[in-house]
Amino acid sequence: MRRELRTVKAVCPHDCPDTCGMVVGVDDATGRAVELRGDRDHPFTRGFLCQKVAPYLDRVYHPDRLTHPLRRVGKKGEGKFERVSWAAAVREIADRFRAIAVSEHGPQAVLPYSYAGTMGKLMYGSLDRRFFHRLGASLLDRTICATAGAAGCDVTLGTRAVIDPEDAVHARYIVNWGSNTSVTNTHFWRIEHEARKRGARIVTIDPYKSPTAAKSDWWLPVRPGTDGALALGVMHVIFREGWQDDDYLNNHCVGAAPLRDRVMREYPVSRVSEITGLSVAEIEQFAREYARSRELFGGPSLIRLNYGLQRHGGGGTAVRTVVCLPALTGDWRYPGAGAFLSTSKVAAFDDAYLTRPDLIPKGTRTVNMIQLAEALHGELPGPPVQALFVYNSNPAAVAPDQSRVLSGLMRDDLFTVVHDQFQTDTADYADIVLPATSQLEHFDLHATYGHLYVQANNPAIAPLGEAKPNTDVFRLLGAAMGFEPELFAETDEELARRCMGASVPTPLVGEGGRESSSGRVRGGANGEGEAYPSPGGEAPPPSPARGEGESQHPALAGITLEATKAGPVRFKVPRGWAPFAEGNFPTPSGKCELYSDREGRAGRDPLPHYVPPHEDPQTRPELAAKYPLQLLTPPAPSFLNSTFANLDHARREAGERTLEIHPADAARRGIADGTMVSVYNGRGRFRARAVVGETVKPGVVVSLGLWWRKWTDDGANCNTTTSTAATDLGGGATFFDNLVEVEHVAV
């Protein structure tokens, strides 16, 4: 007779807008999770999980899970370690951090490095930030994914481009712009598909014929990094033909007249065609269909942006430009229409309470995470990095300029700690490795950037071996450093409850901060800050706690932690929500800023304009003479960046590394389908199997990532060729701004 299972509500923690509800079946007799499925009661994700997460139990119980702390005994990079106790590991870390803090270099020689290996409010950023702020460590600007798009949206809209995703079924012209939605936002693709059954036309703008492009009604293969020019060309056609919504422009926007003058003068369709590689006819048709969708298709237009659009030198301005389009057409008036990048700003959680930025000493430097190579080689202002603490990330695989990141990690004088579930490429270079819990083994609270629900993740099983969640690791380190116990005393549930009690978004810093590489301000709150005191010295006390539900942000009003533990709870956002139907943009003017005084005061162009990639064949002919092909490296559907790449089933599904290349480019190089090739530039090289076909246009090549180095035959992945150059706005990564050459290699 089959034993009845205990069911536990959980949440997928990975860096994906869907933030799926999960149900875990636990056999209490053994304490093991034996079933995992999507939560059918979740209004948005509706019971199905993606191909990566459906077999999540294989990850939880993988034989290679780290279950005990380790100390390096071999050379860096060899991956040779011995087991040690938690007490010994924590003592060694604390001793090294304390010694660095009182040395000539000071505590800023310690660099934390983390990103979105988990997206939970607590595990992503809470006691870890308190610890490093209290220590006085260098600040990390977490720019690797989304900052350019966020900054671009903020210029035009004052916030993210946002809708209620469930209302997108009402759109009748849906544009996936730089978004492989069917793979990276699969539950929103379901909504797009439902809209298509109701009459919608789906268009995908992407240099690569991704699975989404292949399933769309029309694929527009724009040249990499030229999306902003395409948007300006569309504006030209709209104004030329008189298709603009003058009422919306006059009442809810600023700058329509100078924008019109610019696009009519500077961005005729013929010029935009030369820049983008699209024909004049394609641009004219797209502009017509987009601007007149209500007449042609029976409903408004929606642009689904994603982060592929921003990963080039002009990425921030490109997003800023694209999100102007719904103002020209008036599509912001309609539920489910306009533009959609992220729901992350719909509700304000008290992140400042979690992270305590008031503890940051005045003048603390900020390191842009995409410049890890420079940081590890002592090429940035401030003290040389003497200690690196990595969690929620795998920079040896995901950071740009991989060869220099690895040579930095090889430094004998660098003390590296890695907290992870597996012996990643980065962990191979660590001095201390700490075992981390999986999502089934800890509590957390999950908002989302792809829908309007908040939910707690309930732990289903006990931690495997001696694995610990991020919060417990920093409680131990705080105690070992002699930091004030009250900074780390609250339980995870108490932290989550307090986090939900924010009244308004709390400013992270005041005028005493400094500007980071991405243009955001960092530093001590209200100009206050302290030098690093000896352990146990005075520090600002924690902010006074408010009761749950007291002075909550309107979108969280009345939502209790207990409710989120029982399942997903919708933010207090009305059905049929069109946030900018009557303007109400959170910009300084209160309007959609087609012309931005803020940009002008910052010394930048106040109007939308085209910013080419750093490495563009049209603007860098001398570089293109050596490296003529534009390389894109989107994630393979079986992986999420480097996550899952160590699992056998995921690698089998991904197959071997490939390079998709157009027949004309292949013939010119004597490359046949199935040939092994080397992809290279002045930064590095990697090998892949050629796939010759028309999934790319001439001049463009695509290699899906992101393999761990230890699972490749040449010890490199595509990031050996990528650059640490930043985007124009937001200081973001430029992974898709990368000129290379390809040649046949003998096997």
XYZ file of C-alpha atoms in Angstrom:
747
model
C 0.000 0.000 0.000
C 1.385 3.395 -1.011
C 2.263 5.611 1.935
C 0.408 8.938 2.018
C 2.681 11.899 1.408
C 2.823 15.202 3.218
C 2.544 18.070 0.752
C 4.423 21.346 1.102
C 3.908 24.559 -0.861
C 7.159 25.854 -2.341
C 8.379 28.349 -4.947
C 10.922 28.018 -7.746
C 13.862 30.224 -6.695
C 15.641 30.677 -10.009
C 16.261 33.839 -12.015
C 13.163 33.651 -14.181
C 10.131 35.942 -14.347
C 7.689 33.050 -13.892
C 8.518 32.326 -10.198
C 6.462 29.131 -10.370
C 4.461 27.678 -7.536
C 5.564 24.140 -6.649
C 4.133 21.358 -4.498
C 6.557 18.958 -2.823
C 5.487 15.492 -1.712
C 7.441 14.299 1.338
C 7.623 10.761 2.730
C 7.766 11.463 6.466
C 8.939 7.930 7.222
C 12.203 8.625 5.398
C 12.259 12.409 5.464
C 12.788 12.454 1.702
C 11.017 14.510 -0.921
C 9.739 11.972 -3.426
C 7.473 14.061 -5.647
C 7.603 17.562 -7.070
C 5.054 19.158 -9.375
C 3.712 22.511 -10.357
C 1.055 24.004 -8.126
C -2.251 23.779 -9.997
C -3.739 26.386 -7.657
C -1.259 29.082 -8.728
C -3.288 31.545 -10.831
C -0.385 32.400 -13.133
C 1.837 29.320 -13.409
C -1.112 26.899 -13.265
C 0.600 23.663 -12.436
C 3.334 23.224 -15.012
C 7.083 23.612 -14.602
C 9.768 24.185 -17.215
C 12.084 21.440 -18.450
C 14.823 22.703 -16.130
C 12.889 22.613 -12.866
C 10.497 19.681 -13.390
C 13.296 17.223 -12.426
C 14.441 19.424 -9.517
C 14.630 16.473 -7.137
C 17.525 15.188 -9.234
C 19.343 18.369 -8.274
C 18.412 18.162 -4.596
C 19.593 14.567 -4.234
C 22.403 14.660 -6.759
C 25.383 12.568 -5.612
C 27.671 15.558 -6.131
C 25.800 17.796 -3.670
C 28.145 19.469 -1.229
C 27.213 18.386 2.283
C 30.237 19.380 4.414
C 32.635 22.341 4.592
C 35.907 21.843 2.714
C 39.409 23.333 2.828
C 41.690 23.404 -0.203
C 44.669 21.022 -0.070
C 45.761 21.081 -3.733
C 46.731 23.853 -6.061
C 44.151 26.466 -6.933
C 41.944 25.208 -9.710
C 42.718 21.531 -9.098
C 39.585 20.990 -7.025
C 41.357 19.047 -4.271
C 39.886 19.546 -0.800
C 39.635 17.992 2.644
C 36.626 17.955 4.942
C 36.643 20.334 7.904
C 34.100 21.304 10.542
C 31.880 24.354 10.319
C 33.613 25.736 13.394
C 37.035 25.459 11.751
C 35.835 26.925 8.457
C 34.100 29.892 10.090
C 37.090 30.541 12.357
C 39.467 30.599 9.370
C 37.237 32.964 7.395
C 36.787 35.314 10.341
C 40.508 35.312 11.106
C 41.374 36.184 7.505
C 38.722 38.899 7.245
C 39.797 40.404 10.576
C 43.439 40.439 9.518
C 42.618 42.107 6.202
C 40.365 44.678 7.882
C 43.125 45.911 10.187
C 45.849 45.730 7.526
C 47.058 48.623 5.396
C 44.455 47.679 2.785
C 41.493 47.853 5.170
C 38.158 46.051 4.948
C 37.463 47.263 1.411
C 40.002 44.661 0.286
C 37.194 42.143 0.959
C 34.802 41.791 -1.990
C 31.462 39.935 -1.839
C 30.298 38.508 -5.174
C 26.718 37.313 -5.570
C 23.771 37.535 -7.888
C 20.527 35.658 -8.506
C 21.348 32.003 -7.970
C 18.307 32.329 -5.737
C 15.748 35.139 -6.012
C 14.254 34.875 -2.534
C 14.145 38.080 -0.523
C 16.224 36.540 2.284
C 18.673 34.352 0.408
C 19.300 36.913 -2.341
C 20.044 39.836 -0.051
C 19.518 40.220 3.698
C 21.922 39.184 6.441
C 24.709 38.782 3.899
C 24.495 42.495 3.093
C 24.284 43.388 6.777
C 27.453 41.404 7.393
C 29.500 42.966 4.597
C 28.162 46.458 5.313
C 29.108 46.089 8.981
C 32.523 44.773 7.984
C 33.085 47.746 5.693
C 33.760 45.526 2.673
C 33.642 46.868 -0.861
C 30.141 47.198 -2.259
C 29.158 45.155 -5.292
C 27.145 46.769 -8.054
C 24.999 43.856 -9.251
C 24.746 44.835 -12.900
C 25.254 41.602 -14.815
C 21.646 41.120 -15.927
C 19.128 43.919 -15.825
C 20.509 47.345 -14.906
C 20.702 48.827 -18.418
C 17.064 48.022 -19.164
C 15.969 49.260 -15.751
C 17.855 52.524 -16.219
C 16.461 52.965 -19.728
C 12.895 52.448 -18.545
C 13.425 54.851 -15.676
C 14.491 57.646 -18.022
C 11.266 57.489 -20.021
C 8.737 56.122 -17.525
C 10.211 56.704 -14.075
C 9.754 53.003 -13.351
C 9.709 49.663 -15.167
C 7.526 49.118 -18.205
C 4.720 47.174 -16.540
C 1.289 45.679 -17.115
C -0.754 42.964 -15.449
C 0.623 40.019 -17.462
C -2.653 38.133 -17.196
C -4.338 40.928 -19.172
C -2.062 40.406 -22.180
C -4.739 38.070 -23.586
C -6.481 41.303 -24.672
C -3.579 42.465 -26.859
C -3.918 41.843 -30.580
C -0.410 42.655 -31.746
C 2.303 41.207 -29.514
C 5.950 41.990 -30.150
C 8.593 39.858 -28.434
C 11.466 42.334 -28.669
C 14.751 40.722 -27.654
C 12.760 38.104 -25.763
C 12.851 34.340 -26.297
C 9.560 34.217 -24.420
C 8.601 30.604 -25.083
C 11.802 29.465 -23.315
C 12.607 32.164 -20.766
C 9.050 33.188 -19.790
C 7.074 30.097 -20.703
C 3.933 30.940 -18.733
C 3.668 34.326 -20.424
C 4.079 32.544 -23.754
C 0.961 30.575 -22.831
C -0.859 33.900 -22.475
C 0.486 35.075 -25.821
C -0.701 31.832 -27.395
C -4.163 32.333 -25.897
C -4.204 35.870 -27.303
C -3.308 34.466 -30.711
C -6.237 32.060 -30.533
C -8.383 35.163 -29.989
C -6.941 36.861 -33.065
C -3.582 38.317 -32.048
C -0.546 38.421 -34.332
C 2.795 37.543 -32.698
C 6.005 39.125 -33.974
C 9.521 38.454 -32.692
C 12.387 40.905 -33.205
C 15.642 39.052 -32.620
C 18.906 38.588 -34.539
C 18.524 34.851 -33.884
C 15.719 32.565 -34.981
C 15.085 31.434 -31.431
C 12.359 28.912 -30.554
C 10.059 31.891 -29.969
C 10.889 33.416 -33.342
C 10.276 30.064 -35.020
C 6.833 29.817 -33.395
C 5.851 33.415 -34.154
C 3.799 34.708 -37.068
C 6.682 36.886 -38.211
C 10.397 36.953 -37.416
C 12.271 40.227 -37.920
C 16.029 39.442 -37.810
C 17.395 42.819 -36.727
C 21.174 43.186 -36.677
C 22.577 42.829 -33.125
C 22.554 46.029 -31.092
C 20.451 48.074 -33.525
C 17.050 47.798 -31.825
C 17.090 51.464 -30.858
C 17.521 52.480 -34.481
C 14.582 50.286 -35.470
C 12.379 51.950 -32.853
C 13.373 55.379 -34.172
C 12.541 54.284 -37.707
C 9.124 53.106 -36.537
C 8.578 56.522 -34.927
C 9.505 58.166 -38.237
C 6.801 56.206 -40.065
C 4.210 56.855 -37.337
C 4.760 60.630 -37.415
C 5.074 60.735 -41.201
C 1.734 58.978 -41.638
C -0.029 60.822 -38.817
C -0.732 57.612 -36.880
C 0.288 59.076 -33.512
C -2.190 59.571 -30.656
C -1.972 63.362 -30.292
C -4.347 63.405 -27.339
C -2.121 61.058 -25.314
C 1.038 62.882 -26.392
C -0.374 66.305 -25.511
C -1.847 65.350 -22.144
C 0.483 62.705 -20.759
C 3.905 63.231 -22.372
C 6.635 65.838 -22.632
C 8.879 66.256 -25.654
C 6.733 64.967 -28.497
C 7.570 67.911 -30.772
C 11.377 67.707 -30.498
C 11.200 63.925 -30.781
C 9.171 64.254 -33.965
C 11.666 66.752 -35.386
C 14.574 64.438 -34.648
C 13.148 61.242 -36.118
C 11.854 63.012 -39.217
C 15.266 64.593 -39.819
C 17.711 61.939 -38.665
C 16.039 58.533 -38.964
C 14.461 58.076 -42.395
C 13.569 54.475 -43.113
C 16.353 54.160 -45.687
C 18.992 54.977 -43.063
C 17.395 52.719 -40.471
C 17.384 49.899 -43.033
C 21.145 50.298 -43.528
C 21.751 50.223 -39.771
C 19.451 47.331 -38.847
C 19.829 45.044 -41.856
C 16.039 44.944 -42.290
C 14.540 45.963 -45.596
C 12.645 49.215 -46.051
C 9.519 47.163 -46.755
C 9.901 45.193 -43.506
C 10.288 48.359 -41.427
C 7.332 50.042 -43.126
C 5.121 46.983 -42.655
C 6.082 46.540 -39.011
C 5.435 50.210 -38.225
C 2.044 50.033 -39.929
C 0.927 46.856 -38.177
C 2.183 48.006 -34.785
C 0.691 51.504 -34.903
C -2.653 50.456 -36.423
C -3.212 47.167 -34.592
C -6.616 48.196 -33.273
C -7.827 48.790 -36.818
C -6.027 45.857 -38.445
C -6.258 43.187 -35.741
C -9.030 44.374 -33.452
C -7.063 45.376 -30.373
C -4.046 47.194 -28.920
C -0.337 46.405 -29.216
C 2.012 45.075 -26.550
C 5.798 45.015 -26.623
C 7.299 42.288 -24.451
C 10.858 43.439 -23.826
C 13.443 41.240 -22.243
C 17.049 41.549 -21.240
C 18.656 40.334 -24.472
C 17.733 43.702 -25.942
C 20.018 45.601 -23.556
C 23.283 43.623 -23.571
C 25.285 45.889 -25.864
C 26.967 49.257 -25.592
C 23.814 51.238 -26.358
C 21.470 48.902 -24.488
C 20.140 51.393 -21.957
C 19.241 53.981 -24.573
C 17.733 51.263 -26.784
C 15.301 50.277 -24.023
C 14.626 53.947 -23.217
C 13.716 54.427 -26.898
C 11.552 51.318 -27.334
C 9.387 52.158 -24.312
C 8.530 55.516 -25.907
C 6.540 53.728 -28.612
C 3.346 52.986 -26.599
C 3.074 56.689 -25.812
C 3.084 57.533 -29.520
C 0.337 55.000 -30.238
C -1.630 55.522 -27.020
C -1.454 51.813 -26.199
C -0.790 52.617 -22.539
C -4.530 53.327 -22.312
C -5.488 49.650 -22.492
C -5.129 46.784 -19.981
C -2.505 44.293 -21.103
C -1.065 46.697 -23.678
C 1.825 49.130 -23.935
C 5.141 47.590 -22.959
C 6.224 45.039 -20.383
C 9.677 44.545 -18.920
C 9.165 43.725 -15.243
C 6.661 43.767 -12.377
C 9.456 44.183 -9.825
C 8.426 47.713 -8.806
C 4.706 47.041 -8.286
C 5.133 46.449 -4.542
C 7.718 47.966 -2.200
C 9.268 45.585 0.301
C 11.466 46.959 3.054
C 14.725 45.829 1.508
C 16.624 48.508 3.390
C 15.616 46.877 6.640
C 16.919 43.552 5.395
C 20.224 44.895 4.125
C 20.927 47.829 6.522
C 22.724 50.242 4.157
C 23.048 52.653 7.100
C 25.926 50.439 8.240
C 28.010 51.265 5.152
C 31.043 53.385 6.085
C 31.153 56.712 4.298
C 33.275 56.636 1.155
C 33.102 52.881 0.636
C 33.946 52.043 -2.951
C 31.655 50.184 -5.324
C 32.911 47.499 -7.697
C 30.879 46.772 -10.806
C 30.517 42.992 -10.864
C 31.153 42.795 -14.614
C 34.647 44.126 -13.887
C 35.667 41.190 -11.726
C 38.656 40.580 -14.004
C 39.918 44.113 -13.366
C 39.141 43.867 -9.655
C 41.121 40.667 -9.216
C 44.084 42.143 -11.104
C 44.205 45.325 -9.015
C 43.187 47.587 -11.892
C 40.374 49.463 -10.130
C 40.588 52.419 -7.729
C 40.968 51.442 -4.091
C 42.818 48.642 -2.355
C 43.660 45.381 -4.130
C 41.148 42.605 -3.541
C 42.615 40.290 -0.912
C 39.507 38.188 -0.187
C 36.547 37.152 -2.344
C 33.334 35.663 -0.941
C 31.172 34.075 -3.655
C 27.570 32.953 -3.136
C 24.531 32.693 -5.416
C 26.866 32.889 -8.406
C 29.526 31.077 -10.427
C 31.749 33.844 -11.813
C 34.365 31.475 -13.251
C 31.654 30.511 -15.752
C 29.368 33.551 -15.999
C 31.623 36.606 -15.701
C 32.925 38.273 -18.877
C 36.585 38.087 -19.943
C 36.795 34.611 -18.492
C 40.515 34.061 -19.052
C 41.447 37.041 -16.897
C 38.889 36.130 -14.235
C 40.516 32.710 -13.968
C 44.037 34.087 -13.793
C 42.839 36.401 -11.016
C 41.311 33.490 -9.110
C 44.669 31.685 -9.366
C 46.438 34.336 -7.279
C 48.179 32.743 -4.314
C 47.529 35.830 -2.168
C 43.763 35.813 -2.815
C 41.630 34.174 -0.120
C 38.450 32.862 -1.741
C 35.331 31.463 -0.062
C 32.507 29.850 -2.049
C 29.107 28.950 -0.610
C 27.248 26.700 -3.059
C 25.321 23.485 -3.535
C 27.924 22.047 -5.920
C 31.635 22.120 -6.638
C 31.301 24.716 -9.387
C 34.095 25.992 -11.603
C 34.486 28.848 -9.123
C 34.571 26.500 -6.130
C 37.551 24.731 -7.693
C 39.556 27.917 -7.013
C 38.322 28.394 -3.449
C 40.289 28.113 -0.228
C 37.133 27.330 1.746
C 33.966 25.774 0.295
C 30.734 25.874 2.309
C 27.698 23.662 1.546
C 24.451 25.484 0.744
C 20.870 24.335 1.125
C 18.562 23.846 -1.813
C 15.160 25.509 -2.091
C 13.498 22.494 -0.452
C 15.630 22.933 2.679
C 15.057 26.529 3.794
C 12.398 29.188 4.250
C 12.202 32.246 2.000
C 9.837 34.882 0.647
C 9.425 35.356 -3.096
C 8.173 38.341 -4.982
C 8.572 38.203 -8.751
C 9.378 40.223 -11.823
C 6.965 38.406 -14.127
C 3.546 38.392 -12.439
C 1.617 39.933 -9.537
C 1.802 37.259 -6.811
C 3.892 36.939 -3.660
C 4.460 33.624 -1.910
C 6.562 32.134 0.853
C 8.692 29.075 0.240
C 8.134 26.538 3.029
C 10.993 24.147 3.807
C 9.986 20.606 2.898
C 12.950 18.570 4.145
C 15.817 18.932 6.577
C 19.093 20.275 5.157
C 21.192 17.557 3.561
C 24.316 16.801 5.550
C 25.626 20.010 7.081
C 24.303 22.354 4.397
C 23.220 25.783 5.625
C 21.209 28.627 4.078
C 22.832 31.989 3.387
C 21.242 33.577 6.436
C 22.668 31.013 8.846
C 26.137 31.296 7.318
C 26.221 35.026 7.984
C 24.816 34.595 11.472
C 27.809 32.363 12.201
C 30.266 34.765 10.606
C 28.762 37.762 12.392
C 29.194 36.023 15.730
C 32.753 34.967 14.900
C 33.636 38.568 13.974
C 32.164 39.847 17.233
C 29.557 41.976 15.499
C 26.495 43.157 17.395
C 24.245 40.129 17.998
C 21.081 42.122 17.335
C 22.079 42.499 13.674
C 21.661 38.767 13.160
C 19.240 37.753 15.909
C 15.936 37.651 14.018
C 14.715 34.401 12.538
C 14.154 34.149 8.811
C 10.391 34.314 9.282
C 10.748 37.427 11.433
C 12.866 39.035 8.725
C 10.288 38.169 6.083
C 7.415 39.511 8.178
C 9.241 42.788 8.766
C 10.227 43.024 5.104
C 6.553 42.997 4.117
C 5.839 46.008 6.334
C 7.391 48.718 4.176
C 5.395 51.923 3.891
C 7.297 53.444 0.970
C 10.499 52.468 -0.871
C 13.235 53.311 1.626
C 16.135 55.367 0.180
C 19.254 53.261 0.341
C 21.539 56.214 0.881
C 21.575 59.911 1.432
C 23.793 62.674 0.177
C 26.857 61.175 1.827
C 27.044 58.346 -0.695
C 29.143 58.137 -3.827
C 28.138 57.381 -7.374
C 28.726 53.831 -8.477
C 29.816 52.622 -11.879
C 26.183 52.354 -12.918
C 25.317 55.897 -11.912
C 23.426 54.902 -8.769
C 24.376 56.403 -5.440
C 26.028 54.287 -2.804
C 27.420 55.021 0.632
C 26.469 55.892 4.172
C 22.917 56.960 4.907
C 22.397 60.723 5.260
C 26.087 61.284 4.899
C 26.812 59.316 8.050
C 29.330 56.516 8.213
C 32.052 55.103 10.379
C 35.485 53.699 9.885
C 35.805 50.017 10.635
C 35.749 49.604 14.432
C 37.361 46.742 16.244
C 35.089 43.697 16.591
C 32.488 44.354 19.230
C 32.738 48.120 18.824
C 29.845 50.522 18.459
C 27.648 50.423 15.360
C 24.211 51.780 14.511
C 21.451 49.660 16.032
C 18.868 47.964 13.840
C 15.950 50.067 12.644
C 12.926 49.757 14.926
C 10.608 47.026 13.753
C 7.019 47.650 12.777
C 4.290 45.125 13.178
C 3.203 43.093 10.183
C 0.643 44.942 8.125
C 1.457 48.278 9.762
C 2.063 51.040 7.170
C 2.431 48.543 4.356
C 2.896 49.622 0.781
C -0.559 49.785 -0.890
C 0.165 46.773 -3.092
C 0.923 44.735 0.060
C -1.862 46.145 2.219
C -3.393 43.461 4.402
C -1.211 40.651 3.047
C 0.174 38.581 5.908
C 3.125 36.250 5.949
C 0.812 33.442 7.046
C -1.271 33.941 3.906
C 1.796 33.695 1.685
C 2.865 30.487 3.429
C -0.457 28.932 2.423
C -0.002 29.799 -1.249
C 0.351 32.645 -3.744
C -1.316 35.951 -2.857
C -2.024 38.598 -5.472
C -0.761 42.094 -4.845
C -3.509 44.602 -4.207
C -3.727 45.601 -7.845
C -7.176 45.898 -9.454
C -8.239 43.701 -12.332
C -8.173 45.512 -15.641
C -5.197 47.556 -14.411
C -3.651 49.953 -16.930
C -1.104 51.850 -14.828
C -0.437 54.680 -17.294
C -3.878 55.021 -18.884
C -4.176 58.542 -17.492
C -0.477 59.264 -17.368
C 0.586 59.224 -13.693
C 4.173 58.352 -14.565
C 6.532 58.478 -11.567
C 8.908 60.813 -13.426
C 9.820 64.316 -12.200
C 7.248 65.775 -14.594
C 4.611 63.142 -13.855
C 4.495 62.436 -17.578
C 6.116 60.089 -20.057
C 9.409 61.851 -20.722
C 10.118 61.613 -24.429
C 12.474 64.492 -23.671
C 14.376 64.075 -20.397
C 15.708 67.106 -18.549
C 17.506 64.712 -16.200
C 19.494 63.233 -19.082
C 20.350 66.701 -20.306
C 21.580 67.779 -16.876
C 23.723 64.634 -16.731
C 25.428 65.704 -19.955
C 23.666 63.123 -22.092
C 21.313 63.537 -25.032
C 17.842 64.296 -23.625
C 16.079 62.718 -26.627
C 15.994 59.097 -27.787
C 18.792 58.370 -30.253
C 20.754 55.438 -31.628
C 23.875 54.338 -29.754
C 25.745 51.616 -31.677
C 27.395 48.649 -29.989
C 30.971 49.046 -28.798
C 32.044 46.399 -31.303
C 29.983 47.126 -34.411
C 31.221 46.316 -37.924
C 29.711 49.566 -39.219
C 31.459 51.806 -36.695
C 34.568 49.699 -35.963
C 35.735 48.609 -39.438
C 39.332 48.170 -38.276
C 38.239 45.668 -35.597
C 35.764 43.973 -37.941
C 38.579 43.424 -40.447
C 40.103 40.999 -37.930
C 36.908 39.745 -36.275
C 33.997 40.228 -38.701
C 31.230 38.187 -37.037
C 28.856 39.396 -34.313
C 28.542 36.645 -31.671
C 25.431 36.183 -29.518
C 25.490 33.750 -26.581
C 21.946 33.258 -25.210
C 21.386 30.448 -22.686
C 20.582 26.960 -23.905
C 16.984 26.024 -23.011
C 18.283 23.258 -20.714
C 20.371 25.692 -18.657
C 19.704 28.939 -16.806
C 22.998 30.742 -17.296
C 25.360 28.207 -15.685
C 22.734 26.690 -13.372
C 21.806 23.063 -14.182
C 24.838 22.643 -16.481
C 26.346 20.075 -14.093
C 23.297 17.777 -14.310
C 23.571 14.832 -16.686
C 20.023 15.084 -18.031
C 20.408 18.818 -18.730
C 23.629 18.320 -20.660
C 22.079 15.456 -22.628
C 19.167 17.697 -23.590
C 21.532 20.524 -24.509
C 23.749 18.275 -26.614
C 27.241 19.428 -27.482
C 28.278 23.039 -27.842
C 27.318 24.434 -31.222
C 27.870 27.538 -33.316
C 25.025 28.480 -35.647
C 26.401 30.157 -38.760
C 24.854 31.321 -42.029
C 25.700 29.255 -45.151
C 27.402 32.222 -46.831
C 29.712 32.801 -43.856
C 30.389 29.075 -43.540
C 31.254 28.674 -47.231
C 33.638 31.625 -47.106
C 35.575 29.818 -44.351
C 35.383 26.293 -45.715
C 33.141 25.202 -42.850
C 30.635 22.415 -43.400
C 27.706 21.477 -41.199
C 29.031 19.397 -38.301
C 32.573 20.743 -38.580
C 34.424 21.494 -35.351
C 35.316 25.183 -35.252
C 37.254 27.568 -33.076
C 35.559 30.862 -32.154
C 38.036 33.534 -31.150
C 39.028 37.167 -30.748
C 41.755 39.034 -28.887
C 40.327 38.006 -25.493
C 40.155 34.240 -25.937
C 38.732 31.296 -27.848
C 36.467 28.280 -27.451
C 35.478 25.305 -29.599
C 32.041 24.335 -30.874
C 30.338 22.210 -33.533
C 29.158 24.199 -36.561
C 25.460 24.169 -37.398
C 25.096 25.725 -40.840
C 21.689 27.199 -41.576
C 19.500 30.273 -41.817
C 18.674 30.669 -38.130
C 21.036 33.653 -38.327
C 21.698 36.275 -40.982
C 25.098 36.737 -42.635
C 27.549 38.369 -40.246
C 25.930 36.897 -37.118
C 26.803 33.695 -35.250
C 25.110 32.178 -32.184
C 26.499 29.815 -29.567
C 24.123 28.757 -26.816
C 25.576 28.702 -23.289
C 26.508 28.376 -20.592
C 28.706 25.322 -20.004
C 30.917 24.868 -16.987
C 34.554 24.739 -18.011
C 35.026 21.324 -16.438
C 32.413 19.907 -18.820
C 34.124 21.227 -21.953
C 36.922 19.650 -23.953
C 38.982 22.852 -24.087
C 38.466 24.228 -20.571
C 36.670 27.335 -21.822
C 33.185 28.562 -22.551
C 31.866 31.440 -24.644
C 32.712 34.005 -21.966
C 36.356 33.672 -22.806
C 35.551 35.994 -25.739
C 33.194 38.464 -24.015
C 34.161 41.951 -22.880
C 33.931 43.785 -19.555
C 32.805 46.971 -21.317
C 29.634 48.466 -19.813
C 26.372 49.697 -21.262
C 25.693 53.389 -21.765
C 23.136 53.500 -18.941
C 23.107 51.363 -15.804
C 26.648 50.016 -16.061
C 25.305 46.707 -17.376
C 26.998 43.786 -19.085
C 27.548 43.715 -22.860
C 27.605 39.979 -23.519
C 25.985 40.392 -26.964
C 28.461 43.060 -28.101
C 31.235 40.783 -29.231
C 33.102 40.570 -32.559
C 34.784 37.243 -33.308
C 36.259 35.176 -36.117
C 35.590 31.482 -36.741
C 37.888 28.890 -38.256
C 37.850 25.154 -38.874
C 39.916 23.099 -36.424
C 41.121 19.551 -36.779
C 39.739 17.174 -34.176
